[in-house]
Coordinates of C-alpha atoms and ligand atoms in Angstrom, one line a residue:
M864 CA 0.0 0.0 0.0
L865 CA 1.2 3.5 -0.8
V866 CA 1.5 6.5 1.5
I867 CA 2.0 9.6 -0.6
S868 CA 3.2 13.0 0.6
C869 CA 2.6 16.1 -1.6
I870 CA 5.4 18.6 -1.0
K871 CA 5.7 22.1 -2.5
Q872 CA 8.8 24.1 -3.2
V873 CA 8.3 27.6 -1.8
P874 CA 10.5 30.8 -1.8
D875 CA 12.7 31.0 1.3
T876 CA 12.2 34.8 1.3
T877 CA 9.5 37.4 1.6
Q878 CA 11.3 39.5 -1.0
V879 CA 9.4 37.9 -3.9
K880 CA 9.1 39.5 -7.3
I881 CA 6.0 39.1 -9.5
D882 CA 6.3 39.0 -13.3
P883 CA 4.1 42.0 -14.2
V884 CA 2.9 40.2 -17.4
T885 CA 1.9 36.8 -16.1
N886 CA 1.3 37.8 -12.4
T887 CA 3.3 34.8 -11.4
L888 CA 6.3 34.5 -9.2
V889 CA 9.8 35.3 -10.7
R890 CA 11.7 32.2 -9.6
E891 CA 15.2 33.0 -10.9
G892 CA 17.8 33.9 -8.3
I893 CA 15.8 33.3 -5.2
P894 CA 16.4 30.5 -2.7
F895 CA 13.8 27.8 -2.2
I896 CA 12.8 25.4 0.6
V897 CA 10.4 22.6 1.2
N898 CA 7.1 24.2 2.4
P899 CA 7.4 24.0 6.3
Y900 CA 4.1 22.1 6.8
D901 CA 5.1 19.6 4.1
T902 CA 8.2 18.6 6.1
H903 CA 5.7 17.2 8.7
A904 CA 3.6 15.5 6.0
L905 CA 6.8 13.9 4.7
E906 CA 7.9 12.9 8.2
E907 CA 4.6 11.2 8.9
S908 CA 4.7 9.2 5.7
L909 CA 8.1 7.9 6.7
N910 CA 6.8 7.0 10.2
L911 CA 4.0 5.0 8.6
K912 CA 6.4 3.4 6.2
E913 CA 8.6 2.2 9.1
R914 CA 5.7 1.2 11.4
Y915 CA 3.4 -0.5 8.8
G916 CA 5.7 -1.3 5.9
L917 CA 3.9 1.1 3.5
R918 CA 5.7 2.3 0.4
A919 CA 6.4 6.1 0.7
V920 CA 6.2 8.3 -2.4
A921 CA 6.9 12.0 -2.5
L922 CA 5.1 14.1 -5.2
S923 CA 5.8 17.7 -6.2
M924 CA 4.4 19.9 -9.0
G925 CA 6.8 22.6 -10.1
P926 CA 9.5 23.8 -12.5
P927 CA 12.6 21.6 -13.2
N928 CA 14.5 23.2 -10.3
A929 CA 11.9 21.7 -7.9
E930 CA 13.9 18.5 -8.3
A931 CA 16.1 19.7 -5.5
T932 CA 13.1 19.7 -3.1
L933 CA 12.4 16.1 -4.0
R934 CA 16.0 15.1 -3.6
K935 CA 15.7 16.2 0.1
A936 CA 12.8 13.7 0.4
C937 CA 15.1 11.0 -1.1
A938 CA 17.7 11.8 1.5
L939 CA 15.1 11.3 4.2
G940 CA 14.1 7.9 2.9
V941 CA 11.2 7.9 0.6
D942 CA 11.0 4.9 -1.8
E943 CA 10.1 7.0 -4.8
A944 CA 10.2 10.8 -5.7
I945 CA 8.2 12.1 -8.7
L946 CA 8.4 15.7 -10.1
L947 CA 5.3 16.7 -12.1
S948 CA 6.8 19.3 -14.4
D949 CA 5.7 20.7 -17.8
R950 CA 5.4 24.2 -19.1
C951 CA 1.7 23.8 -19.5
F952 CA 1.4 23.2 -15.7
G953 CA 3.0 26.7 -15.0
G954 CA 1.0 29.5 -13.4
A955 CA -1.6 27.1 -11.9
D956 CA -4.0 28.2 -9.3
T957 CA -5.2 25.7 -6.6
L958 CA -7.8 24.1 -8.9
A959 CA -5.3 23.4 -11.6
T960 CA -2.7 22.3 -9.1
S961 CA -5.0 19.8 -7.5
K962 CA -5.9 18.5 -11.0
V963 CA -2.3 17.6 -11.8
L964 CA -1.5 16.1 -8.4
S965 CA -4.7 14.0 -8.5
A966 CA -3.9 12.7 -11.9
A967 CA -0.5 11.6 -10.7
I968 CA -2.0 9.9 -7.6
E969 CA -4.6 8.1 -9.8
R970 CA -1.8 6.9 -12.1
L971 CA 0.2 5.5 -9.1
G972 CA -3.1 4.0 -7.8
A973 CA -3.5 2.1 -11.1
E974 CA -0.3 0.2 -10.2
E975 CA -0.5 -0.1 -6.4
E976 CA -3.3 0.7 -3.8
V977 CA -3.1 4.2 -2.4
G978 CA -4.0 4.3 1.3
I979 CA -3.1 7.8 2.5
V980 CA -2.2 11.1 0.9
F981 CA -0.6 13.6 3.2
C982 CA -0.6 17.3 2.5
G983 CA 0.6 20.3 4.6
K984 CA -2.1 22.4 6.2
Q985 CA -1.1 25.2 3.8
T986 CA 1.8 26.8 2.0
I987 CA 3.7 29.9 3.1
D988 CA 3.3 31.6 -0.4
G989 CA -0.2 30.9 -1.8
D990 CA -1.4 30.2 1.7
T991 CA -4.9 29.0 0.6
A992 CA -5.1 25.6 2.2
Q993 CA -7.2 24.6 -0.8
V994 CA -5.0 22.0 -2.6
G995 CA -5.4 19.1 -0.1
P996 CA -9.3 19.3 -0.1
G997 CA -9.2 19.7 -3.9
I998 CA -7.3 16.4 -4.3
A999 CA -9.7 14.6 -1.9
T1000 CA -12.7 15.9 -3.8
R1001 CA -11.3 15.0 -7.2
L1002 CA -10.3 11.5 -6.0
R1003 CA -13.4 11.0 -3.8
F1004 CA -11.1 10.3 -0.8
T1005 CA -12.3 11.1 2.7
Q1006 CA -10.6 14.3 3.8
L1007 CA -9.2 14.7 7.3
T1008 CA -7.8 18.2 7.8
L1009 CA -5.7 19.8 10.6
V1010 CA -4.5 16.4 11.9
D1011 CA -2.1 16.6 14.9
R1012 CA -2.1 12.9 15.8
I1013 CA -2.5 9.5 14.1
E1014 CA -4.3 7.5 16.8
S1015 CA -4.4 4.2 15.0
L1016 CA -4.2 2.6 11.5
D1017 CA -5.9 -0.8 10.9
L1018 CA -4.7 -2.0 7.5
E1019 CA -6.9 -5.1 7.7
R1020 CA -10.1 -3.2 8.3
K1021 CA -8.7 -0.3 6.2
V1022 CA -9.6 2.2 8.8
I1023 CA -7.7 5.2 10.2
R1024 CA -8.3 7.1 13.4
V1025 CA -6.9 10.6 13.8
R1026 CA -7.1 13.6 16.1
R1027 CA -7.8 17.0 14.6
K1028 CA -6.6 20.3 16.1
L1029 CA -9.6 22.7 16.2
E1030 CA -9.9 26.0 17.9
G1031 CA -9.5 25.5 21.6
R1032 CA -10.4 21.8 21.3
H1033 CA -9.6 18.5 19.6
E1034 CA -11.8 16.1 17.7
V1035 CA -11.0 12.4 17.2
V1036 CA -12.4 10.9 14.0
E1037 CA -12.3 7.5 12.3
A1038 CA -12.5 7.1 8.5
P1039 CA -12.2 4.3 5.9
L1040 CA -9.1 4.4 3.6
P1041 CA -8.2 5.9 1.2
V1042 CA -7.9 9.3 2.9
M1043 CA -6.3 12.7 2.3
I1044 CA -4.9 14.2 5.5
T1045 CA -3.6 17.7 5.9
V1046 CA -1.2 18.0 8.8
V1047 CA -0.3 20.7 11.4
R1048 CA 3.2 21.2 13.0
E1049 CA 2.3 19.5 16.3
L1050 CA 2.0 16.1 14.5
N1051 CA 5.7 15.2 14.6
R1052 CA 9.3 16.4 14.7
P1053 CA 10.8 16.1 11.2
R1054 CA 14.0 14.1 11.1
Y1055 CA 17.3 15.3 9.5
P1056 CA 19.0 13.4 6.8
T1057 CA 22.2 11.6 7.7
V1058 CA 25.3 12.3 5.6
P1059 CA 25.3 8.8 4.1
M1060 CA 21.6 9.2 3.2
R1061 CA 22.4 12.6 1.6
L1062 CA 25.1 11.0 -0.5
V1063 CA 22.8 8.2 -1.6
A1064 CA 20.2 10.7 -2.5
Q1065 CA 22.5 12.5 -4.9
E1066 CA 22.6 9.3 -7.0
T1067 CA 18.8 8.5 -6.5
E1068 CA 16.6 9.0 -9.6
V1069 CA 13.9 11.7 -9.3
K1070 CA 11.4 10.7 -11.9
V1071 CA 9.9 13.5 -14.0
W1072 CA 6.3 13.1 -15.3
D1073 CA 5.3 15.7 -17.9
N1074 CA 1.9 16.0 -19.6
A1075 CA 2.9 13.3 -22.1
V1076 CA 2.7 11.0 -19.1
L1077 CA -0.4 12.4 -17.4
K1078 CA -2.3 13.2 -20.7
L1079 CA -4.4 16.0 -19.3
D1080 CA -6.3 18.5 -21.4
V1081 CA -4.0 21.5 -21.6
E1082 CA -7.0 23.8 -21.3
T1083 CA -7.6 22.5 -17.8
V1084 CA -4.1 22.9 -16.3
G1085 CA -1.7 25.7 -15.6
L1086 CA -2.6 29.3 -16.3
K1087 CA -5.2 28.2 -18.9
G1088 CA -6.9 26.0 -16.5
S1089 CA -7.0 28.5 -13.6
P1090 CA -10.2 30.3 -13.0
T1091 CA -8.4 32.4 -10.3
W1092 CA -5.4 34.4 -11.1
V1093 CA -3.3 36.6 -8.9
S1094 CA -4.0 40.2 -10.1
K1095 CA -1.5 41.9 -8.0
I1096 CA 0.8 41.0 -5.1
F1097 CA 2.2 43.8 -3.0
S1098 CA 3.3 44.5 0.6
P1099 CA 0.6 46.7 2.2
E1100 CA 1.9 50.2 3.2
R1101 CA 2.2 50.6 6.9
D1102 CA 2.2 53.9 8.9
Q1103 CA 5.5 54.5 10.6
G1104 CA 5.3 52.9 14.0
E1105 CA 6.0 55.0 17.1
I1106 CA 8.1 53.9 20.1
I1107 CA 6.4 55.0 23.4
G1108 CA 8.4 55.2 26.6
D1109 CA 10.8 52.5 27.8
G1110 CA 9.0 49.2 28.5
V1111 CA 12.2 47.6 29.8
N1112 CA 13.4 50.2 32.4
D1113 CA 10.1 51.9 33.1
P1114 CA 7.1 49.6 32.4
A1115 CA 4.7 51.5 34.6
G1116 CA 5.5 54.9 33.1
T1117 CA 5.4 53.5 29.6
A1118 CA 1.9 52.0 30.4
D1119 CA 0.7 55.4 31.5
L1120 CA 2.1 57.1 28.4
L1121 CA 0.4 54.4 26.3
I1122 CA -3.0 55.0 28.0
D1123 CA -2.6 58.8 27.6
K1124 CA -1.9 58.2 23.9
L1125 CA -4.9 56.0 23.4
L1126 CA -7.1 58.3 25.3
S1127 CA -5.9 61.3 23.2
K1128 CA -6.9 59.3 20.1
D1129 CA -10.3 58.2 21.6
M1130 CA -9.2 54.6 21.3
L1131 CA -9.8 53.8 24.9
A1132 CA -13.0 54.3 26.9
I1133 CA -12.5 54.5 30.7
Ligands
FAD758 C1 1.1 35.2 -3.1 C2 0.3 34.2 -3.9 C3 -1.1 34.2 -3.7 C4 -1.9 33.2 -4.4 N1 -3.2 33.2 -4.2 C5 -4.0 32.3 -4.8 C6 -5.4 32.3 -4.6 O1 -6.0 33.1 -4.0 N2 -6.1 31.3 -5.2 C7 -5.5 30.3 -6.0 O2 -6.2 29.5 -6.5 N3 -4.2 30.3 -6.2 C8 -3.4 31.3 -5.6 N4 -2.1 31.3 -5.8 C9 -1.5 30.2 -6.6 C10 -1.2 29.0 -5.7 O3 -0.2 29.3 -4.9 C11 -0.9 27.9 -6.5 O4 -2.0 27.4 -7.1 C12 -0.3 26.7 -5.7 O5 0.2 25.8 -6.5 C13 -1.2 26.0 -4.7 O6 -1.8 26.9 -3.8 P1 -1.3 27.2 -2.4 O7 0.1 27.6 -2.5 O8 -2.2 28.1 -1.8 O9 -1.3 25.7 -1.7 P2 -2.1 25.2 -0.4 O10 -3.5 24.9 -0.8 O11 -2.0 26.2 0.7 O12 -1.3 23.9 -0.1 C14 -1.7 22.9 0.8 C15 -0.8 21.7 0.6 O13 -1.0 21.2 -0.8 C16 0.2 20.6 -1.2 N5 0.6 21.4 -2.4 C17 0.3 22.6 -2.8 N6 0.9 23.0 -4.0 C18 1.7 21.9 -4.3 C19 2.6 21.6 -5.4 N7 2.8 22.5 -6.4 N8 3.2 20.4 -5.4 C20 3.0 19.5 -4.4 N9 2.1 19.7 -3.4 C21 1.5 20.9 -3.3 C22 1.2 20.8 -0.1 O14 1.2 19.6 0.7 C23 0.7 22.0 0.6 O15 1.1 22.0 2.0 C24 -1.2 32.2 -5.2 C25 0.1 32.2 -5.3 C26 0.9 33.2 -4.7 C27 2.4 33.1 -4.8

Protein backbone atom coordinates (compact mmCIF):
# COMPACT_ATOMS: atom_id res chain seq x y z
CA MET A 1 0.00 0.00 0.00
CA LEU A 2 1.19 3.51 -0.84
CA VAL A 3 1.52 6.49 1.46
CA ILE A 4 1.99 9.63 -0.62
CA SER A 5 3.20 13.04 0.55
CA CYS A 6 2.62 16.14 -1.56
CA ILE A 7 5.44 18.61 -1.02
CA LYS A 8 5.69 22.07 -2.51
CA GLN A 9 8.80 24.07 -3.20
CA VAL A 10 8.34 27.62 -1.84
CA PRO A 11 10.47 30.78 -1.83
CA ASP A 12 12.71 31.02 1.25
CA THR A 13 12.21 34.75 1.34
CA THR A 14 9.55 37.43 1.64
CA GLN A 15 11.32 39.51 -1.02
CA VAL A 16 9.39 37.85 -3.89
CA LYS A 17 9.09 39.54 -7.28
CA ILE A 18 6.05 39.08 -9.48
CA ASP A 19 6.26 38.98 -13.28
CA PRO A 20 4.10 42.03 -14.24
CA VAL A 21 2.93 40.22 -17.41
CA THR A 22 1.91 36.78 -16.06
CA ASN A 23 1.35 37.84 -12.41
CA THR A 24 3.25 34.77 -11.37
CA LEU A 25 6.33 34.45 -9.21
CA VAL A 26 9.77 35.30 -10.66
CA ARG A 27 11.71 32.16 -9.63
CA GLU A 28 15.20 33.00 -10.92
CA GLY A 29 17.80 33.91 -8.35
CA ILE A 30 15.77 33.25 -5.19
CA PRO A 31 16.40 30.47 -2.65
CA PHE A 32 13.78 27.75 -2.23
CA ILE A 33 12.83 25.44 0.62
CA VAL A 34 10.36 22.63 1.23
CA ASN A 35 7.10 24.23 2.44
CA PRO A 36 7.38 24.00 6.27
CA TYR A 37 4.08 22.14 6.85
CA ASP A 38 5.10 19.64 4.15
CA THR A 39 8.17 18.60 6.14
CA HIS A 40 5.67 17.21 8.70
CA ALA A 41 3.62 15.51 5.95
CA LEU A 42 6.81 13.87 4.67
CA GLU A 43 7.91 12.87 8.18
CA GLU A 44 4.57 11.18 8.91
CA SER A 45 4.69 9.24 5.65
CA LEU A 46 8.12 7.91 6.70
CA ASN A 47 6.82 7.02 10.19
CA LEU A 48 3.96 4.98 8.65
CA LYS A 49 6.40 3.37 6.21
CA GLU A 50 8.56 2.22 9.14
CA ARG A 51 5.66 1.21 11.40
CA TYR A 52 3.36 -0.50 8.84
CA GLY A 53 5.67 -1.31 5.91
CA LEU A 54 3.90 1.09 3.53
CA ARG A 55 5.72 2.33 0.43
CA ALA A 56 6.43 6.07 0.68
CA VAL A 57 6.18 8.26 -2.43
CA ALA A 58 6.88 12.03 -2.55
CA LEU A 59 5.14 14.11 -5.22
CA SER A 60 5.77 17.71 -6.22
CA MET A 61 4.40 19.86 -9.03
CA GLY A 62 6.82 22.56 -10.07
CA PRO A 63 9.49 23.83 -12.47
CA PRO A 64 12.59 21.65 -13.20
CA ASN A 65 14.52 23.18 -10.28
CA ALA A 66 11.93 21.69 -7.88
CA GLU A 67 13.88 18.46 -8.31
CA ALA A 68 16.13 19.73 -5.49
CA THR A 69 13.12 19.71 -3.14
CA LEU A 70 12.39 16.06 -3.95
CA ARG A 71 16.05 15.10 -3.57
CA LYS A 72 15.71 16.20 0.08
CA ALA A 73 12.81 13.74 0.40
CA CYS A 74 15.05 11.02 -1.05
CA ALA A 75 17.70 11.84 1.55
CA LEU A 76 15.07 11.28 4.24
CA GLY A 77 14.14 7.85 2.94
CA VAL A 78 11.16 7.93 0.59
CA ASP A 79 11.00 4.95 -1.80
CA GLU A 80 10.11 7.04 -4.85
CA ALA A 81 10.16 10.75 -5.74
CA ILE A 82 8.22 12.14 -8.70
CA LEU A 83 8.39 15.68 -10.09
CA LEU A 84 5.32 16.74 -12.09
CA SER A 85 6.77 19.30 -14.45
CA ASP A 86 5.65 20.69 -17.80
CA ARG A 87 5.43 24.24 -19.14
CA CYS A 88 1.66 23.76 -19.49
CA PHE A 89 1.43 23.23 -15.69
CA GLY A 90 2.96 26.70 -15.04
CA GLY A 91 1.00 29.52 -13.39
CA ALA A 92 -1.56 27.11 -11.93
CA ASP A 93 -4.04 28.17 -9.28
CA THR A 94 -5.19 25.70 -6.65
CA LEU A 95 -7.85 24.11 -8.89
CA ALA A 96 -5.31 23.40 -11.64
CA THR A 97 -2.68 22.30 -9.11
CA SER A 98 -5.00 19.76 -7.49
CA LYS A 99 -5.91 18.48 -10.98
CA VAL A 100 -2.30 17.59 -11.82
CA LEU A 101 -1.53 16.11 -8.39
CA SER A 102 -4.74 14.02 -8.47
CA ALA A 103 -3.93 12.70 -11.94
CA ALA A 104 -0.50 11.57 -10.72
CA ILE A 105 -2.01 9.90 -7.62
CA GLU A 106 -4.58 8.13 -9.83
CA ARG A 107 -1.77 6.91 -12.10
CA LEU A 108 0.15 5.54 -9.09
CA GLY A 109 -3.08 4.00 -7.79
CA ALA A 110 -3.51 2.08 -11.05
CA GLU A 111 -0.32 0.17 -10.17
CA GLU A 112 -0.54 -0.07 -6.36
CA GLU A 113 -3.27 0.65 -3.80
CA VAL A 114 -3.15 4.19 -2.40
CA GLY A 115 -4.03 4.27 1.30
CA ILE A 116 -3.07 7.75 2.53
CA VAL A 117 -2.22 11.08 0.87
CA PHE A 118 -0.55 13.60 3.19
CA CYS A 119 -0.57 17.34 2.47
CA GLY A 120 0.58 20.26 4.58
CA LYS A 121 -2.12 22.41 6.20
CA GLN A 122 -1.15 25.23 3.77
CA THR A 123 1.82 26.78 1.96
CA ILE A 124 3.70 29.89 3.08
CA ASP A 125 3.32 31.55 -0.37
CA GLY A 126 -0.17 30.86 -1.84
CA ASP A 127 -1.41 30.18 1.71
CA THR A 128 -4.88 29.03 0.55
CA ALA A 129 -5.10 25.56 2.19
CA GLN A 130 -7.19 24.55 -0.83
CA VAL A 131 -5.03 21.98 -2.64
CA GLY A 132 -5.42 19.11 -0.15
CA PRO A 133 -9.25 19.28 -0.08
CA GLY A 134 -9.16 19.74 -3.88
CA ILE A 135 -7.27 16.45 -4.26
CA ALA A 136 -9.67 14.65 -1.90
CA THR A 137 -12.71 15.95 -3.78
CA ARG A 138 -11.34 14.97 -7.18
CA LEU A 139 -10.35 11.45 -6.02
CA ARG A 140 -13.40 10.99 -3.76
CA PHE A 141 -11.09 10.33 -0.80
CA THR A 142 -12.26 11.08 2.75
CA GLN A 143 -10.59 14.31 3.83
CA LEU A 144 -9.24 14.73 7.34
CA THR A 145 -7.79 18.21 7.84
CA LEU A 146 -5.70 19.80 10.62
CA VAL A 147 -4.47 16.44 11.95
CA ASP A 148 -2.06 16.60 14.90
CA ARG A 149 -2.07 12.89 15.84
CA ILE A 150 -2.53 9.53 14.10
CA GLU A 151 -4.32 7.53 16.80
CA SER A 152 -4.37 4.19 14.95
CA LEU A 153 -4.20 2.62 11.49
CA ASP A 154 -5.87 -0.76 10.88
CA LEU A 155 -4.68 -2.04 7.51
CA GLU A 156 -6.90 -5.11 7.70
CA ARG A 157 -10.11 -3.17 8.27
CA LYS A 158 -8.68 -0.28 6.18
CA VAL A 159 -9.64 2.25 8.82
CA ILE A 160 -7.66 5.18 10.23
CA ARG A 161 -8.31 7.07 13.45
CA VAL A 162 -6.87 10.59 13.82
CA ARG A 163 -7.06 13.60 16.11
CA ARG A 164 -7.83 16.99 14.57
CA LYS A 165 -6.63 20.26 16.08
CA LEU A 166 -9.56 22.66 16.17
CA GLU A 167 -9.88 26.04 17.86
CA GLY A 168 -9.48 25.46 21.57
CA ARG A 169 -10.38 21.78 21.34
CA HIS A 170 -9.58 18.50 19.60
CA GLU A 171 -11.76 16.08 17.69
CA VAL A 172 -11.01 12.37 17.20
CA VAL A 173 -12.44 10.90 14.00
CA GLU A 174 -12.32 7.51 12.29
CA ALA A 175 -12.53 7.06 8.52
CA PRO A 176 -12.20 4.35 5.87
CA LEU A 177 -9.13 4.38 3.60
CA PRO A 178 -8.22 5.91 1.23
CA VAL A 179 -7.91 9.29 2.92
CA MET A 180 -6.34 12.70 2.27
CA ILE A 181 -4.87 14.16 5.47
CA THR A 182 -3.65 17.73 5.94
CA VAL A 183 -1.19 18.03 8.80
CA VAL A 184 -0.26 20.67 11.37
CA ARG A 185 3.16 21.17 12.98
CA GLU A 186 2.27 19.46 16.26
CA LEU A 187 1.97 16.06 14.48
CA ASN A 188 5.66 15.24 14.63
CA ARG A 189 9.26 16.43 14.67
CA PRO A 190 10.80 16.10 11.19
CA ARG A 191 14.03 14.08 11.09
CA TYR A 192 17.26 15.30 9.55
CA PRO A 193 18.96 13.39 6.75
CA THR A 194 22.16 11.61 7.71
CA VAL A 195 25.28 12.30 5.65
CA PRO A 196 25.25 8.79 4.09
CA MET A 197 21.58 9.25 3.17
CA ARG A 198 22.37 12.61 1.55
CA LEU A 199 25.15 10.98 -0.48
CA VAL A 200 22.84 8.17 -1.60
CA ALA A 201 20.17 10.73 -2.48
CA GLN A 202 22.55 12.48 -4.87
CA GLU A 203 22.55 9.30 -6.96
CA THR A 204 18.84 8.50 -6.51
CA GLU A 205 16.64 9.01 -9.56
CA VAL A 206 13.93 11.65 -9.25
CA LYS A 207 11.36 10.70 -11.88
CA VAL A 208 9.89 13.51 -13.98
CA TRP A 209 6.35 13.13 -15.27
CA ASP A 210 5.29 15.70 -17.87
CA ASN A 211 1.94 15.99 -19.59
CA ALA A 212 2.91 13.33 -22.12
CA VAL A 213 2.68 10.96 -19.12
CA LEU A 214 -0.43 12.43 -17.43
CA LYS A 215 -2.25 13.20 -20.69
CA LEU A 216 -4.35 16.03 -19.25
CA ASP A 217 -6.31 18.49 -21.41
CA VAL A 218 -3.96 21.52 -21.55
CA GLU A 219 -7.00 23.83 -21.28
CA THR A 220 -7.59 22.47 -17.76
CA VAL A 221 -4.10 22.88 -16.28
CA GLY A 222 -1.65 25.73 -15.64
CA LEU A 223 -2.59 29.35 -16.29
CA LYS A 224 -5.16 28.24 -18.93
CA GLY A 225 -6.91 25.96 -16.46
CA SER A 226 -6.96 28.48 -13.62
CA PRO A 227 -10.23 30.33 -12.96
CA THR A 228 -8.45 32.40 -10.29
CA TRP A 229 -5.37 34.38 -11.07
CA VAL A 230 -3.29 36.63 -8.91
CA SER A 231 -4.05 40.19 -10.12
CA LYS A 232 -1.46 41.91 -7.97
CA ILE A 233 0.84 41.04 -5.08
CA PHE A 234 2.20 43.85 -2.97
CA SER A 235 3.28 44.52 0.58
CA PRO A 236 0.62 46.73 2.23
CA GLU A 237 1.88 50.21 3.16
CA ARG A 238 2.16 50.64 6.90
CA ASP A 239 2.20 53.90 8.85
CA GLN A 240 5.52 54.49 10.57
CA GLY A 241 5.32 52.91 14.03
CA GLU A 242 5.99 55.02 17.14
CA ILE A 243 8.09 53.92 20.13
CA ILE A 244 6.44 54.98 23.36
CA GLY A 245 8.41 55.21 26.61
CA ASP A 246 10.81 52.50 27.76
CA GLY A 247 9.00 49.25 28.49
CA VAL A 248 12.18 47.61 29.85
CA ASN A 249 13.38 50.17 32.40
CA ASP A 250 10.06 51.91 33.11
CA PRO A 251 7.11 49.60 32.36
CA ALA A 252 4.66 51.48 34.60
CA GLY A 253 5.54 54.88 33.14
CA THR A 254 5.36 53.45 29.64
CA ALA A 255 1.91 52.01 30.37
CA ASP A 256 0.75 55.44 31.54
CA LEU A 257 2.11 57.06 28.38
CA LEU A 258 0.35 54.45 26.27
CA ILE A 259 -2.96 55.01 28.03
CA ASP A 260 -2.64 58.77 27.56
CA LYS A 261 -1.85 58.24 23.87
CA LEU A 262 -4.86 55.95 23.40
CA LEU A 263 -7.14 58.32 25.31
CA SER A 264 -5.93 61.26 23.19
CA LYS A 265 -6.89 59.28 20.09
CA ASP A 266 -10.27 58.23 21.58
CA MET A 267 -9.18 54.64 21.26
CA LEU A 268 -9.79 53.85 24.89
CA ALA A 269 -12.95 54.31 26.94
CA ILE A 270 -12.52 54.51 30.67
C1 LIG B 1 1.09 35.18 -3.12
C2 LIG B 1 0.27 34.15 -3.86
C3 LIG B 1 -1.10 34.19 -3.74
C4 LIG B 1 -1.87 33.21 -4.39
N1 LIG B 1 -3.22 33.25 -4.22
C5 LIG B 1 -3.97 32.28 -4.82
C6 LIG B 1 -5.39 32.26 -4.65
O1 LIG B 1 -5.96 33.11 -3.96
N2 LIG B 1 -6.09 31.28 -5.25
C7 LIG B 1 -5.49 30.33 -6.01
O2 LIG B 1 -6.18 29.45 -6.52
N3 LIG B 1 -4.15 30.33 -6.21
C8 LIG B 1 -3.39 31.27 -5.62
N4 LIG B 1 -2.05 31.28 -5.82
C9 LIG B 1 -1.46 30.23 -6.63
C10 LIG B 1 -1.22 29.05 -5.72
O3 LIG B 1 -0.17 29.33 -4.89
C11 LIG B 1 -0.87 27.86 -6.50
O4 LIG B 1 -1.97 27.42 -7.09
C12 LIG B 1 -0.30 26.72 -5.69
O5 LIG B 1 0.23 25.76 -6.51
C13 LIG B 1 -1.22 26.04 -4.74
O6 LIG B 1 -1.84 26.86 -3.84
P1 LIG B 1 -1.29 27.17 -2.40
O7 LIG B 1 0.12 27.58 -2.50
O8 LIG B 1 -2.24 28.07 -1.76
O9 LIG B 1 -1.33 25.74 -1.69
P2 LIG B 1 -2.14 25.25 -0.40
O10 LIG B 1 -3.52 24.86 -0.79
O11 LIG B 1 -2.00 26.19 0.74
O12 LIG B 1 -1.25 23.92 -0.13
C14 LIG B 1 -1.70 22.94 0.75
C15 LIG B 1 -0.83 21.72 0.56
O13 LIG B 1 -1.04 21.18 -0.76
C16 LIG B 1 0.19 20.63 -1.25
N5 LIG B 1 0.62 21.39 -2.45
C17 LIG B 1 0.28 22.65 -2.84
N6 LIG B 1 0.90 22.98 -4.00
C18 LIG B 1 1.66 21.90 -4.34
C19 LIG B 1 2.56 21.61 -5.41
N7 LIG B 1 2.79 22.50 -6.38
N8 LIG B 1 3.19 20.40 -5.41
C20 LIG B 1 2.96 19.48 -4.44
N9 LIG B 1 2.13 19.69 -3.38
C21 LIG B 1 1.49 20.87 -3.34
C22 LIG B 1 1.21 20.77 -0.11
O14 LIG B 1 1.16 19.62 0.70
C23 LIG B 1 0.66 21.99 0.64
O15 LIG B 1 1.06 22.05 1.99
C24 LIG B 1 -1.25 32.22 -5.18
C25 LIG B 1 0.15 32.21 -5.32
C26 LIG B 1 0.90 33.17 -4.66
C27 LIG B 1 2.38 33.11 -4.77
